[in-house]
Short mmCIF file of N, CA and C in Angstrom, two decimals:
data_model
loop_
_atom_site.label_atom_id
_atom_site.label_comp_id
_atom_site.label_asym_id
_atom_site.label_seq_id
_atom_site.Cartn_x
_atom_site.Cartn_y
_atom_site.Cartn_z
N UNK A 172 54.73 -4.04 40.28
CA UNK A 172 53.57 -4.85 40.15
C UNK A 172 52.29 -4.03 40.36
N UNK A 173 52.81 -3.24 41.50
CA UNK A 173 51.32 -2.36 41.61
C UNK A 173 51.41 -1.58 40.89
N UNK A 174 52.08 -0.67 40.15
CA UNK A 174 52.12 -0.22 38.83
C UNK A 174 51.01 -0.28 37.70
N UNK A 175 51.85 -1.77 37.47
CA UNK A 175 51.41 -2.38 36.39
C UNK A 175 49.34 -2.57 36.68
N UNK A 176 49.27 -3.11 38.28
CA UNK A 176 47.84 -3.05 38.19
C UNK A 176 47.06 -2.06 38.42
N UNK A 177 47.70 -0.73 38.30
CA UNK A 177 47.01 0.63 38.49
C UNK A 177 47.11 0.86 36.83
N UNK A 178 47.72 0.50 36.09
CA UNK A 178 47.69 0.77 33.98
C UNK A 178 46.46 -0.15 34.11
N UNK A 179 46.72 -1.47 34.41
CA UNK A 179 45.38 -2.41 33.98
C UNK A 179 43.79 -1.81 34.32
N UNK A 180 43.83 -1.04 35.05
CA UNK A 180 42.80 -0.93 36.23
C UNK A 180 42.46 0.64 35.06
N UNK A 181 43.36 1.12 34.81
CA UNK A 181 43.31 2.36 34.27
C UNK A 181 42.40 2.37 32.77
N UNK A 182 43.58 1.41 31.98
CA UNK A 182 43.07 0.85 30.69
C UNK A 182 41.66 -0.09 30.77
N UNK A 183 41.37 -0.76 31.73
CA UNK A 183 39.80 -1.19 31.61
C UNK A 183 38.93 -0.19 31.76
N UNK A 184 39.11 0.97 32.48
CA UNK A 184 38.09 1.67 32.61
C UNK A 184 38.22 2.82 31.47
N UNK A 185 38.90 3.04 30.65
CA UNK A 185 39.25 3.54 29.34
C UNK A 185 37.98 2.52 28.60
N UNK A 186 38.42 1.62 28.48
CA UNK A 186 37.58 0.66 27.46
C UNK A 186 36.48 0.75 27.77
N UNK A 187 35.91 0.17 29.08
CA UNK A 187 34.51 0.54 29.44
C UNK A 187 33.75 2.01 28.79
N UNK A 188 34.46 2.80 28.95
CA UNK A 188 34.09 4.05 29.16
C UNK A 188 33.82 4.16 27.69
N UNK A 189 35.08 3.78 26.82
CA UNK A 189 34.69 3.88 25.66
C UNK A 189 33.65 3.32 24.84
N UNK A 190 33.02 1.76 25.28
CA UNK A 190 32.40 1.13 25.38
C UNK A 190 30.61 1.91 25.69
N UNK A 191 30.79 2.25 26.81
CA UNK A 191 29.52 3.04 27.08
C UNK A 191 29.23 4.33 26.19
N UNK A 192 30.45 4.90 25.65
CA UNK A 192 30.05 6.27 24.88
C UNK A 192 29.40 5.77 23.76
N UNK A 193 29.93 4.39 23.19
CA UNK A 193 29.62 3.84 21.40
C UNK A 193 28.13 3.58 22.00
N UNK A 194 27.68 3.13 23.20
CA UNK A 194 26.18 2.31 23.22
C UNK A 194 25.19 3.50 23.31
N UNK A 195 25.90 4.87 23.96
CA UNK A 195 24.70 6.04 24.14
C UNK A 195 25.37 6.73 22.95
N UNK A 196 25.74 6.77 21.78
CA UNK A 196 25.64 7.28 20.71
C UNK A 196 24.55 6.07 19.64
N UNK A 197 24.64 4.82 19.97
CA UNK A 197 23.43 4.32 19.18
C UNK A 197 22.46 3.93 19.81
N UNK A 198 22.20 4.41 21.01
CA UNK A 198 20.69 4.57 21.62
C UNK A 198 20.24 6.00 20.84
N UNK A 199 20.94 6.80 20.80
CA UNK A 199 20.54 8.45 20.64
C UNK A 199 20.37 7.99 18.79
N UNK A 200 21.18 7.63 17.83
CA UNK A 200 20.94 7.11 16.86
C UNK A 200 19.35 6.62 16.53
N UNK A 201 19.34 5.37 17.30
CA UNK A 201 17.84 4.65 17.60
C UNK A 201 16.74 5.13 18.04
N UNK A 202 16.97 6.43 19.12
CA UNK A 202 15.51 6.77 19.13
C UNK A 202 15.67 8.01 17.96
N UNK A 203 16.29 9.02 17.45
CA UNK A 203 16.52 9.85 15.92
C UNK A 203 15.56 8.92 15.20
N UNK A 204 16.06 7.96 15.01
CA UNK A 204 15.31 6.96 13.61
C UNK A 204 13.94 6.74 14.00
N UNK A 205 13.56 6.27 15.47
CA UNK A 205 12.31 6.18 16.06
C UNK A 205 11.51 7.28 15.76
N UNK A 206 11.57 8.45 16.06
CA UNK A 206 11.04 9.42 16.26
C UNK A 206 10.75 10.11 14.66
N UNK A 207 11.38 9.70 13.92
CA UNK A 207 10.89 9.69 12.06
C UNK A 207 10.22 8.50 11.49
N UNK A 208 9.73 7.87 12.03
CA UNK A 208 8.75 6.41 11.93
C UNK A 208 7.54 6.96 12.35
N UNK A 209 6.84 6.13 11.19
CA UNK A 209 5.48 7.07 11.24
C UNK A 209 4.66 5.45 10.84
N UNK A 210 3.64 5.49 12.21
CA UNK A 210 2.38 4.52 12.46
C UNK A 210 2.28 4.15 11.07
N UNK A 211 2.23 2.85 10.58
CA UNK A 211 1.50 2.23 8.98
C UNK A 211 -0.16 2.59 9.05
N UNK A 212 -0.76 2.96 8.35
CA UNK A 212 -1.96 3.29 8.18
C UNK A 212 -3.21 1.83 8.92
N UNK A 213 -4.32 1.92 9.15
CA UNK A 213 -4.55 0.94 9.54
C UNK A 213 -5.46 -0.20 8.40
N UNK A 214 -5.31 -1.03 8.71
CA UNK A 214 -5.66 -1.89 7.55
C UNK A 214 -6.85 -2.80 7.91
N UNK A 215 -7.59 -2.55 7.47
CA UNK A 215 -9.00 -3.06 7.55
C UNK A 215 -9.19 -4.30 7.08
N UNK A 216 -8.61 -5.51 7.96
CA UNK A 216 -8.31 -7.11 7.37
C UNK A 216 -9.78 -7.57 6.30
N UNK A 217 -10.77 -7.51 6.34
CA UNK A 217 -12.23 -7.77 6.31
C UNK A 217 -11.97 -6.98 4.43
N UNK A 218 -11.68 -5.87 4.75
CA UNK A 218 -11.56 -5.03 3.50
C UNK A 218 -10.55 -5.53 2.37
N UNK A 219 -9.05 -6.13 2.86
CA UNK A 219 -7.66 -6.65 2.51
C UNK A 219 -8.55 -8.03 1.98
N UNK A 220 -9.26 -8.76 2.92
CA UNK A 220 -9.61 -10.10 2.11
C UNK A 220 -11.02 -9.98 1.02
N UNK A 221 -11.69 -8.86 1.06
CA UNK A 221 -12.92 -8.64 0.04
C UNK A 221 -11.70 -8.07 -1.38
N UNK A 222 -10.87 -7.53 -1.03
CA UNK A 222 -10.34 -7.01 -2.41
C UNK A 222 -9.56 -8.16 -2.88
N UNK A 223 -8.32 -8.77 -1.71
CA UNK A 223 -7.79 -10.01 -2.39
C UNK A 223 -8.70 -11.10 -3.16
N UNK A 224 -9.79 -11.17 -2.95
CA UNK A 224 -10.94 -12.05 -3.61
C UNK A 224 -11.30 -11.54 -4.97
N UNK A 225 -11.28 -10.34 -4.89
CA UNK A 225 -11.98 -9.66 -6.02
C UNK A 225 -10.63 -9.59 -7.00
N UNK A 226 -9.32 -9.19 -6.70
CA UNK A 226 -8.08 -9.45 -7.58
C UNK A 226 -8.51 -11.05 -8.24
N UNK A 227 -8.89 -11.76 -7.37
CA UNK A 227 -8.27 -13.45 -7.88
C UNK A 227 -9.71 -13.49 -8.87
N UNK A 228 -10.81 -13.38 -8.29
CA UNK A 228 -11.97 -12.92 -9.75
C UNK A 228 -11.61 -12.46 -11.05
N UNK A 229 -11.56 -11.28 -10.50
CA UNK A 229 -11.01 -10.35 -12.06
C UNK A 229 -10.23 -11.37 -12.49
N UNK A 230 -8.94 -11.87 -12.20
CA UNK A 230 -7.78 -12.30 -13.14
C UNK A 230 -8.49 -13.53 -13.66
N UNK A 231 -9.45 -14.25 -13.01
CA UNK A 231 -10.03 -15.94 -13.63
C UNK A 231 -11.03 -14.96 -14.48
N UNK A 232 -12.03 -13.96 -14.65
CA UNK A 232 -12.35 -13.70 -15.31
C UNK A 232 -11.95 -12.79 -16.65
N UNK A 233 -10.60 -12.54 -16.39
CA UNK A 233 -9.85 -11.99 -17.89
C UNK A 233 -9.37 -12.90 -18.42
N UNK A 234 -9.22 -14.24 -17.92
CA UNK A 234 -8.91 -15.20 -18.82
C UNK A 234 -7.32 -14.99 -19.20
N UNK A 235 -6.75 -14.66 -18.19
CA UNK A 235 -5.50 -14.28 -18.81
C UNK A 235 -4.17 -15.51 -18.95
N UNK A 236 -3.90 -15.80 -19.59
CA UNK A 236 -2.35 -16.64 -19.46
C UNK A 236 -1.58 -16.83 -18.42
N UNK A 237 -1.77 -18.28 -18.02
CA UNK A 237 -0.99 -18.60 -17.41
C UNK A 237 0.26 -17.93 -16.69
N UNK A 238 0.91 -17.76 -17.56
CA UNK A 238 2.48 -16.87 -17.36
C UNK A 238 2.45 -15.59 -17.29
N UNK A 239 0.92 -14.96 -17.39
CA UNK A 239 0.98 -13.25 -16.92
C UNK A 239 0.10 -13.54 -15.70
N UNK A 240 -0.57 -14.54 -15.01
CA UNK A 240 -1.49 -14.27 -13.77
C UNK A 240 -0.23 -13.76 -12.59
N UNK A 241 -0.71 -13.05 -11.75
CA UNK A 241 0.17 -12.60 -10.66
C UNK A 241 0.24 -14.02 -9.66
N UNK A 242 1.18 -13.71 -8.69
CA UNK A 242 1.57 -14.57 -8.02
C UNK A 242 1.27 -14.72 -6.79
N UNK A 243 0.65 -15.68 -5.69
CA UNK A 243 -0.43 -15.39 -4.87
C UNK A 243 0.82 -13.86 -3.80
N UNK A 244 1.82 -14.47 -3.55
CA UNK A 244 2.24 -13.07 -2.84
C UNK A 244 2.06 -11.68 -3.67
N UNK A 245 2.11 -11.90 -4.83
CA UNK A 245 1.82 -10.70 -5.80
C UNK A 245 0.10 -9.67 -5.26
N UNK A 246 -0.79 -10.91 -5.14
CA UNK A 246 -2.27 -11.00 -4.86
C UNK A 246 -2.34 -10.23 -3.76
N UNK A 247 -1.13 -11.37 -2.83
CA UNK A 247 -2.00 -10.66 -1.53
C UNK A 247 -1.22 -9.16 -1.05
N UNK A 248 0.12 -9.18 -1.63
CA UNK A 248 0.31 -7.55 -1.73
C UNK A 248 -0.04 -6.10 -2.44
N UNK A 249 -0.74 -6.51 -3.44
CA UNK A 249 -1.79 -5.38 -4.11
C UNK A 249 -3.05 -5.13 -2.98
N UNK A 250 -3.54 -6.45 -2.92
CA UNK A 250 -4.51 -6.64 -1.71
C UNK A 250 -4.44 -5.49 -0.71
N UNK A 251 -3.08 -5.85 -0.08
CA UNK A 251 -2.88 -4.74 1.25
C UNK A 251 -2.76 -3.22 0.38
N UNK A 252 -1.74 -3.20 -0.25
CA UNK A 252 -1.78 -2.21 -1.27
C UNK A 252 -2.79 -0.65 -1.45
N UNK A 253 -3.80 -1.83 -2.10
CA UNK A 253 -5.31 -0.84 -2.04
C UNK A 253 -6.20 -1.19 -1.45
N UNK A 254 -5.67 -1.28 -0.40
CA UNK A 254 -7.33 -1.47 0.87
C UNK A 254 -6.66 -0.21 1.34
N UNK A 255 -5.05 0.48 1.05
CA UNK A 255 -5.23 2.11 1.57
C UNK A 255 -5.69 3.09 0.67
N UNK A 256 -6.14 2.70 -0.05
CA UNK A 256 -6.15 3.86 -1.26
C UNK A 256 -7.26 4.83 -1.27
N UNK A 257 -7.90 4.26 -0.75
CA UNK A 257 -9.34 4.60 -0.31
C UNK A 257 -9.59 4.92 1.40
N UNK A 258 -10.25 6.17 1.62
CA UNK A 258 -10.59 6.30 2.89
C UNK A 258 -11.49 5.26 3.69
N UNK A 259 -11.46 4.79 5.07
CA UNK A 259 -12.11 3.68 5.43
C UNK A 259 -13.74 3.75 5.34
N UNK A 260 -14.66 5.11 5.52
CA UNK A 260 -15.47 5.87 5.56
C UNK A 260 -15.88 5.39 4.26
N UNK A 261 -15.61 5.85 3.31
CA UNK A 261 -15.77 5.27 1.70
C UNK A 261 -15.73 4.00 1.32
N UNK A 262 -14.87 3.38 2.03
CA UNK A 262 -14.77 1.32 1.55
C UNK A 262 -16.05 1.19 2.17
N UNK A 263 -16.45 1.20 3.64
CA UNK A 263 -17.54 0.77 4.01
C UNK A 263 -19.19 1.04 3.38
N UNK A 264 -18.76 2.45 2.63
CA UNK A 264 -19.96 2.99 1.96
C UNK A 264 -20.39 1.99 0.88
N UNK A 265 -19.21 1.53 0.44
CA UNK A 265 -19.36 0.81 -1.10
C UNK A 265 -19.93 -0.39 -0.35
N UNK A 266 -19.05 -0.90 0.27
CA UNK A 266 -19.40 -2.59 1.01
C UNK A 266 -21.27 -2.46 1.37
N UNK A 267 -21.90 -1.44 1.96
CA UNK A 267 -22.77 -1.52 1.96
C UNK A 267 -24.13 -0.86 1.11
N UNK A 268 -23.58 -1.14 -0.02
CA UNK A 268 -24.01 -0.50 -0.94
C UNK A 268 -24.88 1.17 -1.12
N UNK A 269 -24.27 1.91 0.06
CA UNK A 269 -24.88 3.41 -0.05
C UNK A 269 -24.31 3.85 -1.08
N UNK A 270 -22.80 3.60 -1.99
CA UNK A 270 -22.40 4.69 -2.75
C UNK A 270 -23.31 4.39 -4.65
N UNK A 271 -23.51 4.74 -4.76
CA UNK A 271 -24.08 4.70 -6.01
C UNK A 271 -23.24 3.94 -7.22
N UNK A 272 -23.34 2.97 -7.55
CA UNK A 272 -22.27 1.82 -8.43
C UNK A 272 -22.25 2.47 -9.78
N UNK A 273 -23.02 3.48 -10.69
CA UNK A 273 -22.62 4.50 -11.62
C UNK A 273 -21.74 5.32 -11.14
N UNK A 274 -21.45 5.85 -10.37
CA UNK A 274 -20.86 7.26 -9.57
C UNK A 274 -19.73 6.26 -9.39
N UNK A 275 -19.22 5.06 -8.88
CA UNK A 275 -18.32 4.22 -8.80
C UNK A 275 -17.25 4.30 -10.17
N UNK A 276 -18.13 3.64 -10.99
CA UNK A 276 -17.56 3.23 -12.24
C UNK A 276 -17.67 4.30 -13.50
N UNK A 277 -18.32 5.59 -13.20
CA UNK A 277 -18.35 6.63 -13.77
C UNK A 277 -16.77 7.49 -13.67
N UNK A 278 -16.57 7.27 -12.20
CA UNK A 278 -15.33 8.19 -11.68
C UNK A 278 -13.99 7.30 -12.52
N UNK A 279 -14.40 5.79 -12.59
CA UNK A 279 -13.44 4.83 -13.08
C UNK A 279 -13.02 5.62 -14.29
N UNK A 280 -14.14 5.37 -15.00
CA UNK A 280 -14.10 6.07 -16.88
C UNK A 280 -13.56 7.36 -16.87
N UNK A 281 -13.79 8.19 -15.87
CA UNK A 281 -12.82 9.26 -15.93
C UNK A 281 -11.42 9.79 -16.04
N UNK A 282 -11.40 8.81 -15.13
CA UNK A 282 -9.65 8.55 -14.76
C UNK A 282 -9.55 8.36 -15.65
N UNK A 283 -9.72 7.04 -16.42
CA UNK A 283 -9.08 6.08 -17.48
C UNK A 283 -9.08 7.30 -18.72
N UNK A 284 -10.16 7.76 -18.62
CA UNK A 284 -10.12 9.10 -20.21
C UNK A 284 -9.25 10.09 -19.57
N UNK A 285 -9.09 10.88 -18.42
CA UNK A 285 -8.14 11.77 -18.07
C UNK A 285 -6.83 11.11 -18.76
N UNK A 286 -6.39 10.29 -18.28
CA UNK A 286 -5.09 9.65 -18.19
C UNK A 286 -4.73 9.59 -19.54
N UNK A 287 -5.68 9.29 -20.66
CA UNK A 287 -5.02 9.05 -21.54
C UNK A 287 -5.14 10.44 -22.72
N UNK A 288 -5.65 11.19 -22.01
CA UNK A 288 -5.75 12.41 -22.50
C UNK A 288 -4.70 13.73 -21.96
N UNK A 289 -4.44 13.67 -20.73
CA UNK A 289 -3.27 14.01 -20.36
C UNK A 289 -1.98 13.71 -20.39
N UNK A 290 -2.28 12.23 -20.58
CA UNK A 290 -0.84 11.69 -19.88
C UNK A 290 -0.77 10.48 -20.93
N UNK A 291 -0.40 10.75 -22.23
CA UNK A 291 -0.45 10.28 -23.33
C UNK A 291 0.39 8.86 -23.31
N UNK A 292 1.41 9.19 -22.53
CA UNK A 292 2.75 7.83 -22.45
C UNK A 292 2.16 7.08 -21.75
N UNK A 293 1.05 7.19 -20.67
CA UNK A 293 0.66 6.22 -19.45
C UNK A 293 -0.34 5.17 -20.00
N UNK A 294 0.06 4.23 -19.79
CA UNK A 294 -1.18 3.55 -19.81
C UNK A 294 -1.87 2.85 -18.72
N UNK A 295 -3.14 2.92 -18.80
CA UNK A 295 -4.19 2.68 -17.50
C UNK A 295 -4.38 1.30 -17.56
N UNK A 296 -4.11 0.75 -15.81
CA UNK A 296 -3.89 -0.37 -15.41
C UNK A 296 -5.46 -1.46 -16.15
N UNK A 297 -5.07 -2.34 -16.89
CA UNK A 297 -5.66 -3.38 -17.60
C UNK A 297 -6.89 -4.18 -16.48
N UNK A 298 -6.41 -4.01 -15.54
CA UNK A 298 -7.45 -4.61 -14.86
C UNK A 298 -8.68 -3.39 -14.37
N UNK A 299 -8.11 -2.37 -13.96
CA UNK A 299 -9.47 -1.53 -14.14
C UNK A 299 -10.07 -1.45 -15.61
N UNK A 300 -9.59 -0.86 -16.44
CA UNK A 300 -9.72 -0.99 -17.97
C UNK A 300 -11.05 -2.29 -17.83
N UNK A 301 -10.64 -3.48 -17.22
CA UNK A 301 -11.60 -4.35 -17.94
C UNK A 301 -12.65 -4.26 -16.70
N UNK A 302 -12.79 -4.06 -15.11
CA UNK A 302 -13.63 -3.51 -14.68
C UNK A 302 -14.60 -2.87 -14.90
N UNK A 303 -13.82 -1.99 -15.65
CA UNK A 303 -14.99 -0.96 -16.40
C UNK A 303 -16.33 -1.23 -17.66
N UNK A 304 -15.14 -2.19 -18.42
CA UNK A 304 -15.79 -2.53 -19.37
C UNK A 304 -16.65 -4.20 -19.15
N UNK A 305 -16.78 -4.58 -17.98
CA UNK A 305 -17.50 -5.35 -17.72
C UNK A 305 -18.78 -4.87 -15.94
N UNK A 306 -18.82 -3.72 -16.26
CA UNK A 306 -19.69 -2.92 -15.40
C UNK A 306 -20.88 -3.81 -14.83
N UNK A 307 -21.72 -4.40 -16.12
CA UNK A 307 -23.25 -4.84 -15.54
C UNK A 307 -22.95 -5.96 -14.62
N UNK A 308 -21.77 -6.77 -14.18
CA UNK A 308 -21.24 -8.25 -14.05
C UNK A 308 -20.76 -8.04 -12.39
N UNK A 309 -20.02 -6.55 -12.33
CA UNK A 309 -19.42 -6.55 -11.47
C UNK A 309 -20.10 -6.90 -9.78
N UNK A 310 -19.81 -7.91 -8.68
CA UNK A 310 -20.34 -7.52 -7.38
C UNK A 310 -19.71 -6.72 -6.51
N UNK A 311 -20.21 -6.65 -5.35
CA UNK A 311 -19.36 -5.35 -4.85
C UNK A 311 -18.01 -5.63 -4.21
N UNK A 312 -17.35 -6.75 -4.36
CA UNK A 312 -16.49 -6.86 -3.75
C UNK A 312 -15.47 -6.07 -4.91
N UNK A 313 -15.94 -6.22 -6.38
CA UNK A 313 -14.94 -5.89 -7.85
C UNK A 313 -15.68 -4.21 -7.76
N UNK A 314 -16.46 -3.93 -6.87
CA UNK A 314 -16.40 -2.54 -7.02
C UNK A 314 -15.72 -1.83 -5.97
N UNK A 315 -15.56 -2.43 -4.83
CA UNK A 315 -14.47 -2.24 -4.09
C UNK A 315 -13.15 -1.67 -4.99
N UNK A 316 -12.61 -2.88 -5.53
CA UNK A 316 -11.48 -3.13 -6.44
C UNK A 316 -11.56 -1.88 -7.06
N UNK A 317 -12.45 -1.49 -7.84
CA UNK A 317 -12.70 -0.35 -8.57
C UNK A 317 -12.75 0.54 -8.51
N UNK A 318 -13.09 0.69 -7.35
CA UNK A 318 -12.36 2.09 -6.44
C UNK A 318 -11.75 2.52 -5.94
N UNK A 319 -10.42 1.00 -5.43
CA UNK A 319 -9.40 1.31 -4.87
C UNK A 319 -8.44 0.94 -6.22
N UNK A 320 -8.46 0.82 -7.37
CA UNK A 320 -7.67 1.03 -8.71
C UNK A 320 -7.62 2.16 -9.24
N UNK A 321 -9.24 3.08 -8.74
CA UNK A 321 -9.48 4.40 -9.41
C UNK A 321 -8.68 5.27 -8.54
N UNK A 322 -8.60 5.35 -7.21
CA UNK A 322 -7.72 5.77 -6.33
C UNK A 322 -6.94 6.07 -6.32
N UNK A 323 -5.49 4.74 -6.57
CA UNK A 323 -4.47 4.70 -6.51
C UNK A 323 -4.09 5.01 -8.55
N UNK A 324 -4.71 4.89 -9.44
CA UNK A 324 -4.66 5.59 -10.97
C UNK A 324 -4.58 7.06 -10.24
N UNK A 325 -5.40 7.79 -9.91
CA UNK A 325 -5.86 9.22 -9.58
C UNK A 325 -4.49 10.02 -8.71
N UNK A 326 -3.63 8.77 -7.72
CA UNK A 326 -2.78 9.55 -6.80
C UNK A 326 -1.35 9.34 -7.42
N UNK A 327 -1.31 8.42 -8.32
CA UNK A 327 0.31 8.12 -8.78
C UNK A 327 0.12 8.81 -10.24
N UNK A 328 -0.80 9.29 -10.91
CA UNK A 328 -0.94 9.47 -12.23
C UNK A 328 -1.05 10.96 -12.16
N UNK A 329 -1.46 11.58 -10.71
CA UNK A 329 -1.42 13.21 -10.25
C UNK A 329 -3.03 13.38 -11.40
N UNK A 330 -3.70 12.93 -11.13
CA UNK A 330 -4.41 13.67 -11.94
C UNK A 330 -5.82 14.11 -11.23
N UNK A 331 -5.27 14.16 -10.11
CA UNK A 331 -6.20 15.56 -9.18
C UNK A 331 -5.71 16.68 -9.17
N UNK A 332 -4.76 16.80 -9.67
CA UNK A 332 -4.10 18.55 -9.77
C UNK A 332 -4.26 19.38 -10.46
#
C-alpha cells in the first residue's frame, strides 16, 4: 500500500513537473513574441476624423454609384490608414494652413505623372486623380486627404527611389 502511495506521490510530481516545464516554455515563447512587437504609430484622433470627413466628401462629391461607394468600416479604415502616411509635423502644417496648397497639390500631379510614366501597369488611386483635378474646390480637410494619398501613392508605388 505504501508502495503504491510512494508511485502515486512519485507520478504526481512527474506531472506537475511536467506541467511547469510546458508553462515556462510558453512564458519564454510569449515574451520572444513580446519583445518583436513594435508600439503602433501614434494616431492623431482629431487628424483620423478631419480625413474620415474628407473621404466621405470626396466620394458624395464624385458622384459615384451606389455599389462602388466604400463601406463606412471601409471609411473609417483608410481614415486610420492615412492619418500615418504623413509625418505629424506636416498634417498640422497643412491643418493650419502654413504649407502652401500649390506645393500640396503640385507634389499630387507629380506623383500621379511619375507613376504613370514609370510604372506604366499602375494606375493612380481615382480619388486623388479627382482631388487634383478639382484643386480650386478643395478645403483643407481634402487637402489633408491629398497629402496623405500623395504619401501613401509615393511609398507603395517606390517612387522616391
Amino acid at each position: 500500500m505504501q508502495a503504491r502511495d510512494n508511485a502515486t506521490k512519485t507520478l504526481d510530481g512527474a506531472v506537475i513537473l511536467a506541467s511547469l516545464l510546458l508553462v515556462r516554455r510558453i512564458l519564454i515563447i510569449f515574451a520572444i513574441l513580446l519583445s518583436g512587437c513594435v508600439a503602433p504609430p501614434d494616431i492623431d484622433s482629431a487628424v483620423r476624423a478631419e480625413l474620415r470627413a474628407a473621404i466621405v466628401a470626396t466620394v458624395d462629391a464624385m458622384a459615384l454609384p451606389a455599389d462602388q461607394k466604400p463601406s463606412e468600416k471601409a471609411i473609417e479604415d483608410s481614415a486610420g490608414l492615412l492619418s500615418i502616411q504623413s509625418p505629424p509635423q506636416h498634417q498640422q502644417m497643412i491643418r493650419e494652413g502654413h504649407l502652401d496648397r500649390q506645393a500640396i497639390l503640385g507634389r499630387g500631379r507629380d506623383s500621379i505623372t511619375q507613376l504613370t510614366r514609370d510604372r506604366a501597369g499602375l494606375i493612380p488611386p481615382a480619388m486623388l486623380v479627382w482631388l487634383i483635378g478639382h484643386s480650386a474646390d478643395l478645403d483643407t480637410k481634402q487637402l489633408l486627404l491629398t497629402d496623405a494619398l500623395t504619401a501613401q501613392l509615393r511609398r507603395e508605388a517606390h517612387l522616391d527611389k
